Amino acid sequence: MKLLSCNANRPLAEAIADYLDTRLTRSEVKTFSDQEIFVRIDENVRGEDVFVIQSTSYPANDNLMQLLICMDALKRASARRITAVIPYFGYARQDRKTDGRTPISAKLVANLICSAGADRVLTVDLHAGQIQGFFDIPTDNLFGSPVMVDDIKERYGKKGLIVVSPDVGGVVRARSLAKRLEADLAIVDKRRPEAGKSEVMNIIGDVSGKSCIMLDDMCDSGGTLANAAAALKEHGAKSVSAYVTHGVLSNNAVQRIEKSVLDELVMTDTIQPSEDAIKSKSIRILPISPLIGEAIRRIANEESVSKLFDR
């Protein structure tokens, strides 16, 4: 087994390597003056089981091309099996036609990854679970909730907790967490007048006097979580914390979170956190490397990965 990292989130790749008690394969990923990407593998990978670790986060197109070119280099170097480990799968929000003459970009990206030489995909908390079906190769979609459950139990216990879905689309995810925590469930009914903006309409469920745990797969602009937190506090919530798997945190999201009534935003490091996020007192980061590392170990040893879903 060999681990290979591109440039999107090298600290995460190094943490995964530490968990597996191995090292990253020597490689070179650089950009020419005209922004063309060049990859060279500096070790023999013939007949090896290679895991390429690369989130397709900002800059999404550059990171995606790094992944594709890296897998092409491995295929041409006769690697036995190539697994694309994509902790954060970019373009996942474009999983269906939302209007006339619009693309399904998530399917296009899945096709590119398959064509580039991937034999398997390992990812974490896809924005929509059906994206697994976009790949014509085995695809494992890990859930970040086991990491979050341990943290929530340690910090909040079980008394007075209520799990909140910030929108109707995340109800299944929130219900699963509520079941693990033996907590009640509430739902924020919101309206999105345009991309990147949301308005809270109603709160479904009684949150008065309770510690609210909002759960979402990602935090992009921070507007949804900030607005939902304000509405929950107006309905008498004792405290409001948000747990997300992917901290996209685009534009002024960190400042928006700091100015909101959120007590805390907790996110994993599937995307390399910015300096602002690391320094922020309103944001806490949970390591995802043990979960991904264990999945990689099980795939390499031909063991069951589904057991990780039941933790």
Coordinates of N, CA and C in Angstrom, one line a residue, residues 31-245:
T31 N 3.0 23.8 -10.6 CA 2.3 24.5 -11.7 C 3.2 25.4 -12.5
F32 N 3.1 25.2 -13.8 CA 4.0 26.0 -14.7 C 3.5 27.5 -14.8
S33 N 4.2 28.3 -15.4 CA 3.8 29.8 -15.4 C 2.5 30.0 -16.1
D34 N 2.1 29.1 -17.0 CA 0.8 29.3 -17.7 C -0.3 28.6 -17.0
Q35 N 0.0 28.1 -15.7 CA -1.0 27.5 -14.9 C -1.3 26.0 -15.2
E36 N -0.5 25.5 -16.2 CA -0.6 24.0 -16.4 C 0.0 23.3 -15.2
I37 N -0.6 22.1 -14.9 CA -0.2 21.4 -13.7 C 0.7 20.2 -14.1
F38 N 1.8 20.0 -13.4 CA 2.7 18.9 -13.7 C 2.8 18.0 -12.5
V39 N 2.8 16.7 -12.7 CA 2.9 15.7 -11.6 C 4.0 14.7 -12.0
R40 N 4.9 14.4 -11.0 CA 5.9 13.3 -11.2 C 5.9 12.5 -9.9
I41 N 5.8 11.2 -10.0 CA 5.9 10.2 -8.9 C 7.3 9.8 -8.8
D42 N 7.9 10.1 -7.6 CA 9.4 9.9 -7.5 C 9.7 8.5 -6.8
E43 N 8.8 7.6 -6.8 CA 9.0 6.2 -6.3 C 8.4 5.2 -7.3
N44 N 8.9 4.0 -7.2 CA 8.3 2.9 -8.0 C 6.9 2.5 -7.4
V45 N 5.9 2.5 -8.3 CA 4.5 2.2 -7.8 C 4.0 1.0 -8.6
R46 N 4.8 0.3 -9.4 CA 4.4 -0.8 -10.2 C 3.8 -1.9 -9.3
G47 N 2.5 -2.3 -9.6 CA 1.9 -3.4 -8.8 C 1.4 -3.0 -7.5
E48 N 1.5 -1.7 -7.1 CA 1.1 -1.2 -5.8 C -0.4 -0.9 -5.7
D49 N -0.9 -0.9 -4.5 CA -2.2 -0.4 -4.1 C -2.1 1.0 -3.7
V50 N -2.4 2.0 -4.5 CA -2.1 3.4 -4.2 C -3.4 4.2 -3.9
F51 N -3.3 4.9 -2.8 CA -4.4 5.8 -2.4 C -4.0 7.3 -2.6
V52 N -4.7 8.0 -3.4 CA -4.4 9.4 -3.7 C -5.3 10.2 -2.9
I53 N -4.8 11.0 -2.0 CA -5.6 11.9 -1.0 C -5.6 13.3 -1.6
Q54 N -6.8 13.7 -1.9 CA -7.0 15.1 -2.5 C -8.4 15.5 -2.4
S55 N -8.7 16.6 -1.6 CA -10.0 17.2 -1.6 C -10.1 18.2 -2.8
T56 N -11.3 18.2 -3.4 CA -11.5 19.1 -4.5 C -12.1 20.4 -4.0
S57 N -11.5 21.0 -3.0 CA -12.0 22.3 -2.4 C -11.3 23.4 -3.2
Y58 N -11.5 24.7 -2.6 CA -11.0 25.9 -3.3 C -9.5 25.8 -3.4
P59 N -8.8 26.1 -4.5 CA -9.5 26.3 -5.8 C -9.9 25.0 -6.4
A60 N -11.2 24.8 -6.6 CA -11.7 23.5 -7.0 C -11.2 23.0 -8.3
N61 N -11.1 23.8 -9.3 CA -10.6 23.3 -10.6 C -9.2 22.9 -10.6
D62 N -8.3 23.7 -9.9 CA -6.9 23.3 -9.8 C -6.8 22.0 -9.0
N63 N -7.5 21.9 -7.9 CA -7.3 20.7 -7.1 C -7.9 19.4 -7.8
L64 N -9.0 19.6 -8.6 CA -9.5 18.5 -9.4 C -8.5 18.1 -10.5
M65 N -7.9 19.0 -11.1 CA -6.9 18.7 -12.2 C -5.7 18.0 -11.6
Q66 N -5.3 18.4 -10.4 CA -4.2 17.7 -9.8 C -4.5 16.3 -9.5
L67 N -5.7 16.0 -9.0 CA -6.2 14.6 -8.8 C -6.2 13.8 -10.1
L68 N -6.8 14.4 -11.1 CA -6.9 13.7 -12.4 C -5.5 13.4 -13.0
I69 N -4.6 14.3 -13.0 CA -3.3 14.2 -13.6 C -2.5 13.2 -12.8
C70 N -2.6 13.2 -11.4 CA -1.9 12.3 -10.6 C -2.3 10.9 -10.8
M71 N -3.6 10.7 -11.0 CA -4.1 9.3 -11.2 C -3.7 8.8 -12.6
D72 N -3.6 9.7 -13.6 CA -3.1 9.3 -14.9 C -1.7 8.9 -14.8
A73 N -0.9 9.7 -14.1 CA 0.5 9.3 -13.9 C 0.7 7.9 -13.2
L74 N -0.1 7.7 -12.2 CA -0.1 6.4 -11.6 C -0.5 5.2 -12.5
K75 N -1.5 5.5 -13.3 CA -2.0 4.4 -14.2 C -0.9 4.1 -15.2
R76 N -0.2 5.1 -15.7 CA 0.8 4.9 -16.7 C 2.1 4.3 -16.1
A77 N 2.2 4.4 -14.7 CA 3.3 3.8 -14.0 C 3.0 2.4 -13.5
S78 N 1.8 1.9 -14.0 CA 1.4 0.5 -13.8 C 1.1 0.2 -12.3
A79 N 0.4 1.2 -11.6 CA -0.1 0.9 -10.3 C -1.2 -0.2 -10.4
R80 N -1.2 -1.1 -9.5 CA -2.2 -2.2 -9.5 C -3.6 -1.7 -9.3
R81 N -3.8 -0.9 -8.3 CA -5.2 -0.3 -8.0 C -5.0 1.1 -7.5
I82 N -5.9 2.0 -8.0 CA -5.8 3.4 -7.6 C -7.1 3.7 -6.9
T83 N -7.0 4.2 -5.7 CA -8.2 4.7 -5.0 C -8.1 6.2 -4.8
A84 N -9.1 6.9 -5.3 CA -9.2 8.3 -5.1 C -9.8 8.6 -3.7
V85 N -9.0 9.1 -2.8 CA -9.6 9.5 -1.5 C -9.9 10.9 -1.5
I86 N -11.2 11.3 -1.6 CA -11.6 12.7 -1.8 C -12.4 13.1 -0.5
P87 N -11.7 13.5 0.5 CA -12.5 13.9 1.8 C -13.6 14.8 1.5
Y88 N -13.4 15.8 0.7 CA -14.5 16.8 0.3 C -14.6 16.7 -1.2
F89 N -15.8 16.3 -1.7 CA -16.1 16.2 -3.1 C -16.7 17.4 -3.6
G90 N -15.9 18.2 -4.4 CA -16.4 19.5 -4.9 C -17.4 19.2 -6.1
Y91 N -18.2 20.2 -6.4 CA -19.3 20.1 -7.4 C -20.4 19.3 -7.0
A92 N -20.4 18.8 -5.7 CA -21.5 17.9 -5.2 C -22.9 18.6 -5.2
R93 N -22.9 19.9 -5.1 CA -24.2 20.6 -5.0 C -24.8 20.7 -6.4
Q94 N -24.1 20.4 -7.4 CA -24.7 20.4 -8.8 C -25.0 19.0 -9.2
D95 N -25.9 18.4 -8.4 CA -26.2 16.9 -8.6 C -27.5 16.7 -9.4
R96 N -28.1 17.7 -9.9 CA -29.3 17.6 -10.7 C -29.6 18.8 -11.5
K97 N -30.5 18.7 -12.5 CA -30.8 19.9 -13.2 C -31.8 20.7 -12.4
T98 N -31.4 22.0 -12.1 CA -32.3 22.9 -11.3 C -33.1 23.8 -12.2
D99 N -32.7 23.8 -13.5 CA -33.4 24.7 -14.4 C -33.2 24.2 -15.8
G100 N -33.8 24.8 -16.8 CA -33.5 24.4 -18.2 C -32.1 24.8 -18.6
R101 N -31.5 23.9 -19.4 CA -30.2 24.2 -20.0 C -29.1 24.4 -18.9
T102 N -29.2 23.6 -17.9 CA -28.1 23.6 -16.8 C -27.5 22.2 -16.7
P103 N -26.2 22.1 -16.3 CA -25.5 20.8 -16.3 C -25.8 20.1 -15.0
I104 N -25.4 18.8 -15.0 CA -25.3 18.0 -13.8 C -23.8 17.8 -13.6
S105 N -23.1 18.8 -13.0 CA -21.6 18.8 -13.0 C -21.1 17.7 -12.1
A106 N -21.8 17.3 -11.1 CA -21.3 16.2 -10.2 C -21.1 14.9 -11.0
K107 N -22.0 14.6 -11.9 CA -21.9 13.4 -12.8 C -20.7 13.6 -13.7
L108 N -20.5 14.8 -14.3 CA -19.4 15.0 -15.2 C -18.1 14.8 -14.4
V109 N -18.0 15.3 -13.2 CA -16.7 15.1 -12.4 C -16.5 13.6 -12.1
A110 N -17.6 12.9 -11.8 CA -17.5 11.5 -11.5 C -17.0 10.8 -12.8
N111 N -17.4 11.1 -13.9 CA -17.0 10.5 -15.2 C -15.5 10.8 -15.4
L112 N -15.0 12.0 -15.1 CA -13.6 12.4 -15.2 C -12.7 11.6 -14.3
I113 N -13.2 11.4 -13.1 CA -12.4 10.6 -12.1 C -12.3 9.2 -12.6
C114 N -13.4 8.6 -13.1 CA -13.3 7.2 -13.6 C -12.4 7.1 -14.8
S115 N -12.5 8.1 -15.7 CA -11.7 8.0 -16.9 C -10.2 8.2 -16.7
A116 N -9.9 9.0 -15.6 CA -8.5 9.3 -15.3 C -7.8 8.0 -14.7
G117 N -8.6 7.0 -14.3 CA -7.9 5.8 -13.9 C -8.3 5.3 -12.5
A118 N -9.2 5.9 -11.8 CA -9.6 5.5 -10.5 C -10.3 4.2 -10.5
D119 N -9.9 3.2 -9.6 CA -10.6 2.0 -9.5 C -11.6 2.0 -8.4
R120 N -11.5 2.9 -7.5 CA -12.3 3.0 -6.3 C -12.3 4.5 -5.8
V121 N -13.4 4.9 -5.2 CA -13.5 6.2 -4.6 C -13.8 6.1 -3.1
L122 N -13.2 6.9 -2.3 CA -13.5 7.0 -0.9 C -13.7 8.4 -0.5
T123 N -14.9 8.8 0.0 CA -15.2 10.2 0.3 C -15.9 10.3 1.6
V124 N -16.2 11.5 2.0 CA -16.8 11.7 3.3 C -18.0 12.6 3.1
D125 N -19.2 12.2 3.6 CA -20.4 13.0 3.7 C -20.7 13.8 2.4
L126 N -21.0 13.0 1.3 CA -21.4 13.6 0.1 C -22.7 14.5 0.3
H127 N -22.7 15.6 -0.4 CA -23.9 16.5 -0.2 C -25.2 15.8 -0.5
A128 N -25.2 14.9 -1.4 CA -26.4 14.1 -1.7 C -25.9 12.7 -1.9
G129 N -26.5 11.7 -1.1 CA -26.0 10.4 -1.1 C -26.1 9.7 -2.5
Q130 N -27.0 10.1 -3.3 CA -27.2 9.5 -4.6 C -26.0 9.7 -5.6
I131 N -25.1 10.6 -5.2 CA -23.9 10.9 -6.1 C -23.1 9.6 -6.1
Q132 N -23.2 8.7 -5.1 CA -22.5 7.4 -5.2 C -22.8 6.7 -6.5
G133 N -24.1 6.8 -6.9 CA -24.5 6.2 -8.2 C -24.0 6.8 -9.4
F134 N -23.4 8.0 -9.3 CA -22.8 8.7 -10.5 C -21.5 8.0 -10.9
F135 N -20.8 7.2 -10.0 CA -19.6 6.6 -10.3 C -19.9 5.2 -10.8
D136 N -19.1 4.7 -11.8 CA -19.2 3.4 -12.3 C -18.2 2.4 -11.7
I137 N -17.7 2.8 -10.5 CA -16.7 2.0 -9.8 C -17.2 2.0 -8.3
P138 N -16.7 1.1 -7.5 CA -17.0 1.0 -6.1 C -16.8 2.4 -5.4
T139 N -17.7 2.9 -4.6 CA -17.6 4.2 -3.9 C -18.1 4.1 -2.5
D140 N -17.2 4.4 -1.6 CA -17.5 4.4 -0.2 C -17.7 5.8 0.3
N141 N -18.9 6.1 0.9 CA -19.2 7.4 1.4 C -19.3 7.3 2.9
L142 N -18.2 7.7 3.6 CA -18.1 7.7 5.0 C -19.0 8.8 5.6
F143 N -19.4 8.6 6.9 CA -20.1 9.7 7.6 C -19.3 10.3 8.7
G144 N -19.3 11.6 8.8 CA -18.5 12.3 9.9 C -19.2 12.2 11.2
S145 N -20.4 11.7 11.3 CA -21.2 11.7 12.5 C -20.5 10.9 13.7
P146 N -19.9 9.8 13.4 CA -19.2 9.1 14.6 C -18.2 9.9 15.3
V147 N -17.5 10.7 14.6 CA -16.5 11.6 15.2 C -17.2 12.7 16.0
M148 N -18.3 13.2 15.5 CA -19.1 14.2 16.2 C -19.8 13.7 17.4
V149 N -20.3 12.5 17.3 CA -21.1 11.9 18.5 C -20.2 11.9 19.7
D150 N -19.0 11.4 19.5 CA -18.0 11.3 20.7 C -17.8 12.6 21.3
D151 N -17.6 13.7 20.4 CA -17.3 15.0 20.9 C -18.5 15.6 21.6
I152 N -19.7 15.4 21.1 CA -21.0 15.9 21.7 C -21.2 15.3 23.0
K153 N -21.1 14.0 23.1 CA -21.3 13.3 24.4 C -20.3 13.8 25.5
E154 N -19.1 14.0 25.0 CA -18.1 14.5 26.0 C -18.3 15.9 26.5
R155 N -18.9 16.7 25.6 CA -19.0 18.1 26.0 C -20.4 18.4 26.6
Y156 N -21.4 17.7 26.1 CA -22.8 18.1 26.5 C -23.5 17.0 27.2
G157 N -23.0 15.8 27.2 CA -23.8 14.7 27.8 C -25.0 14.4 27.0
K158 N -26.1 14.0 27.6 CA -27.3 13.7 26.9 C -28.5 14.5 27.3
K159 N -28.5 15.1 28.5 CA -29.6 15.7 29.1 C -29.8 17.1 28.4
G160 N -31.1 17.4 28.1 CA -31.4 18.7 27.6 C -31.0 19.0 26.2
L161 N -30.6 17.9 25.4 CA -30.1 18.1 24.1 C -31.2 17.9 23.1
I162 N -31.1 18.7 22.0 CA -32.0 18.5 20.9 C -31.2 18.7 19.6
V163 N -31.3 17.8 18.7 CA -30.6 17.9 17.4 C -31.5 18.7 16.4
V164 N -30.9 19.6 15.7 CA -31.7 20.5 14.8 C -31.1 20.3 13.4
S165 N -32.0 20.1 12.4 CA -31.6 20.1 11.0 C -31.9 21.5 10.5
P166 N -30.8 22.2 9.9 CA -31.0 23.6 9.5 C -31.8 23.7 8.2
D167 N -32.2 22.6 7.6 CA -33.2 22.7 6.5 C -33.8 21.3 6.4
V168 N -34.9 21.3 5.5 CA -35.6 20.0 5.4 C -34.8 18.9 4.7
G169 N -33.9 19.3 3.9 CA -33.0 18.4 3.1 C -32.1 17.6 4.0
G170 N -31.8 18.1 5.2 CA -30.8 17.4 6.1 C -31.5 16.6 7.2
V171 N -32.8 16.4 7.1 CA -33.6 15.7 8.2 C -33.0 14.3 8.4
V172 N -32.8 13.6 7.4 CA -32.3 12.2 7.5 C -31.0 12.1 8.3
R173 N -30.1 13.0 8.0 CA -28.8 13.1 8.6 C -29.0 13.5 10.1
A174 N -29.8 14.5 10.4 CA -30.1 14.9 11.7 C -30.8 13.9 12.6
R175 N -31.7 13.2 12.0 CA -32.5 12.1 12.7 C -31.5 11.0 13.1
S176 N -30.6 10.7 12.2 CA -29.6 9.6 12.6 C -28.7 10.0 13.8
L177 N -28.3 11.3 13.8 CA -27.5 11.8 15.0 C -28.4 11.8 16.2
A178 N -29.6 12.2 16.1 CA -30.5 12.3 17.3 C -30.7 10.9 17.9
K179 N -30.8 9.9 17.0 CA -31.0 8.5 17.4 C -29.7 8.1 18.2
R180 N -28.6 8.4 17.7 CA -27.3 8.0 18.4 C -27.2 8.7 19.8
L181 N -27.7 9.9 19.8 CA -27.6 10.7 21.1 C -28.8 10.5 22.0
E182 N -29.8 9.8 21.5 CA -31.1 9.6 22.2 C -31.7 10.9 22.6
A183 N -31.7 11.8 21.6 CA -32.2 13.2 21.7 C -33.4 13.4 20.8
D184 N -34.1 14.5 21.1 CA -35.2 14.9 20.2 C -34.7 15.6 19.0
L185 N -35.6 15.8 18.0 CA -35.3 16.3 16.7 C -36.2 17.6 16.5
A186 N -35.5 18.6 15.9 CA -36.2 19.8 15.5 C -35.8 20.1 14.0
I187 N -36.6 20.9 13.3 CA -36.3 21.2 11.9 C -36.5 22.7 11.7
V188 N -35.5 23.3 11.0 CA -35.7 24.7 10.6 C -36.2 24.8 9.2
D189 N -37.4 25.4 9.1 CA -38.0 25.5 7.8 C -37.5 26.8 7.2
K190 N -36.8 26.7 6.1 CA -36.2 27.9 5.5 C -36.6 28.1 4.0
R191 N -36.4 29.3 3.6 CA -36.6 29.5 2.1 C -35.3 30.1 1.6
R192 N -34.9 29.7 0.4 CA -33.7 30.2 -0.2 C -34.1 31.1 -1.4
P193 N -34.2 32.4 -1.3 CA -34.6 33.2 -2.4 C -33.6 33.2 -3.6
E194 N -32.3 33.0 -3.3 CA -31.3 32.9 -4.3 C -30.1 32.2 -3.7
A195 N -29.2 31.8 -4.6 CA -28.0 31.0 -4.2 C -27.2 31.8 -3.2
G196 N -26.8 31.1 -2.0 CA -26.0 31.8 -1.0 C -26.8 32.6 0.0
K197 N -28.1 32.7 -0.1 CA -28.9 33.4 0.8 C -30.1 32.5 1.3
S198 N -30.4 32.7 2.6 CA -31.5 31.9 3.1 C -32.3 32.7 4.1
E199 N -33.6 32.4 4.3 CA -34.5 33.1 5.2 C -35.2 32.0 6.0
V200 N -35.2 32.1 7.4 CA -35.9 31.2 8.2 C -37.3 31.5 8.3
M201 N -38.2 30.5 8.0 CA -39.6 30.7 8.1 C -40.3 30.2 9.4
N202 N -40.0 29.0 9.8 CA -40.6 28.4 11.0 C -39.6 27.5 11.6
I203 N -39.8 27.2 12.9 CA -39.1 26.2 13.7 C -40.1 25.1 14.0
I204 N -39.8 23.9 13.5 CA -40.7 22.7 13.8 C -40.1 21.9 14.9
G205 N -40.7 22.0 16.1 CA -40.2 21.3 17.3 C -40.1 22.3 18.4
D206 N -40.0 21.8 19.6 CA -39.9 22.7 20.8 C -38.4 22.8 21.3
V207 N -37.8 23.9 21.1 CA -36.4 24.1 21.5 C -36.2 24.9 22.7
S208 N -37.3 25.3 23.3 CA -37.2 26.2 24.5 C -36.4 25.6 25.6
G209 N -35.4 26.3 26.1 CA -34.6 25.8 27.3 C -33.7 24.7 27.0
K210 N -33.5 24.3 25.7 CA -32.6 23.2 25.4 C -31.3 23.6 24.7
S211 N -30.4 22.7 24.8 CA -29.1 22.9 24.1 C -29.2 22.4 22.7
C212 N -29.2 23.2 21.7 CA -29.4 22.8 20.3 C -28.1 22.5 19.6
I213 N -28.1 21.3 19.0 CA -27.0 20.9 18.1 C -27.4 20.9 16.7
M214 N -27.0 21.8 15.9 CA -27.3 21.9 14.5 C -26.3 21.0 13.7
L215 N -26.8 20.2 12.8 CA -26.0 19.3 12.0 C -26.2 19.6 10.5
D216 N -25.0 19.7 9.8 CA -25.1 19.9 8.4 C -23.9 19.3 7.8
D217 N -23.9 19.1 6.5 CA -22.7 18.5 5.8 C -21.7 19.5 5.5
M218 N -22.0 20.8 5.4 CA -21.0 21.8 5.1 C -21.5 23.2 5.5
C219 N -20.5 24.0 5.7 CA -20.8 25.5 6.0 C -20.0 26.2 4.9
D220 N -20.7 26.9 4.1 CA -20.1 27.7 3.0 C -20.0 29.1 3.4
S221 N -21.1 29.9 3.2 CA -21.1 31.3 3.5 C -21.4 31.5 5.0
G222 N -22.0 30.5 5.6 CA -22.3 30.7 7.0 C -23.7 31.3 7.3
G223 N -24.3 31.8 6.2 CA -25.6 32.4 6.4 C -26.7 31.6 6.9
T224 N -26.8 30.3 6.4 CA -27.8 29.4 6.9 C -27.7 29.1 8.4
L225 N -26.5 28.8 8.8 CA -26.3 28.5 10.2 C -26.5 29.7 11.1
A226 N -26.1 30.9 10.7 CA -26.2 32.1 11.5 C -27.7 32.5 11.6
N227 N -28.5 32.4 10.5 CA -29.9 32.7 10.5 C -30.7 31.7 11.4
A228 N -30.3 30.4 11.2 CA -31.0 29.4 12.0 C -30.7 29.6 13.5
A229 N -29.5 29.9 13.8 CA -29.1 30.1 15.2 C -29.9 31.2 15.9
A230 N -30.0 32.3 15.1 CA -30.8 33.5 15.6 C -32.3 33.1 15.8
A231 N -32.8 32.3 14.9 CA -34.2 31.9 15.1 C -34.4 31.0 16.2
L232 N -33.5 30.1 16.5 CA -33.5 29.2 17.6 C -33.4 29.9 18.9
K233 N -32.6 30.9 19.0 CA -32.4 31.7 20.2 C -33.7 32.5 20.5
E234 N -34.3 33.0 19.4 CA -35.6 33.7 19.5 C -36.7 32.8 20.1
H235 N -36.6 31.5 19.8 CA -37.6 30.5 20.3 C -37.2 29.9 21.6
G236 N -36.2 30.6 22.3 CA -35.9 30.2 23.7 C -34.8 29.2 23.9
A237 N -34.1 28.9 22.8 CA -33.0 27.9 23.0 C -32.0 28.4 24.0
K238 N -31.5 27.4 24.8 CA -30.5 27.8 25.8 C -29.2 28.0 25.2
S239 N -28.7 27.2 24.3 CA -27.5 27.4 23.5 C -27.6 26.8 22.2
V240 N -26.8 27.2 21.2 CA -26.9 26.7 19.8 C -25.4 26.5 19.4
S241 N -25.1 25.3 19.1 CA -23.8 24.9 18.5 C -24.1 24.2 17.1
A242 N -23.1 24.4 16.2 CA -23.3 23.8 14.9 C -22.1 22.8 14.6
Y243 N -22.5 21.6 14.1 CA -21.5 20.6 13.7 C -21.6 20.4 12.2
V244 N -20.5 20.6 11.5 CA -20.5 20.4 10.1 C -19.2 19.5 9.7
T245 N -19.4 18.8 8.6 CA -18.2 18.0 8.2 C -17.2 18.8 7.4

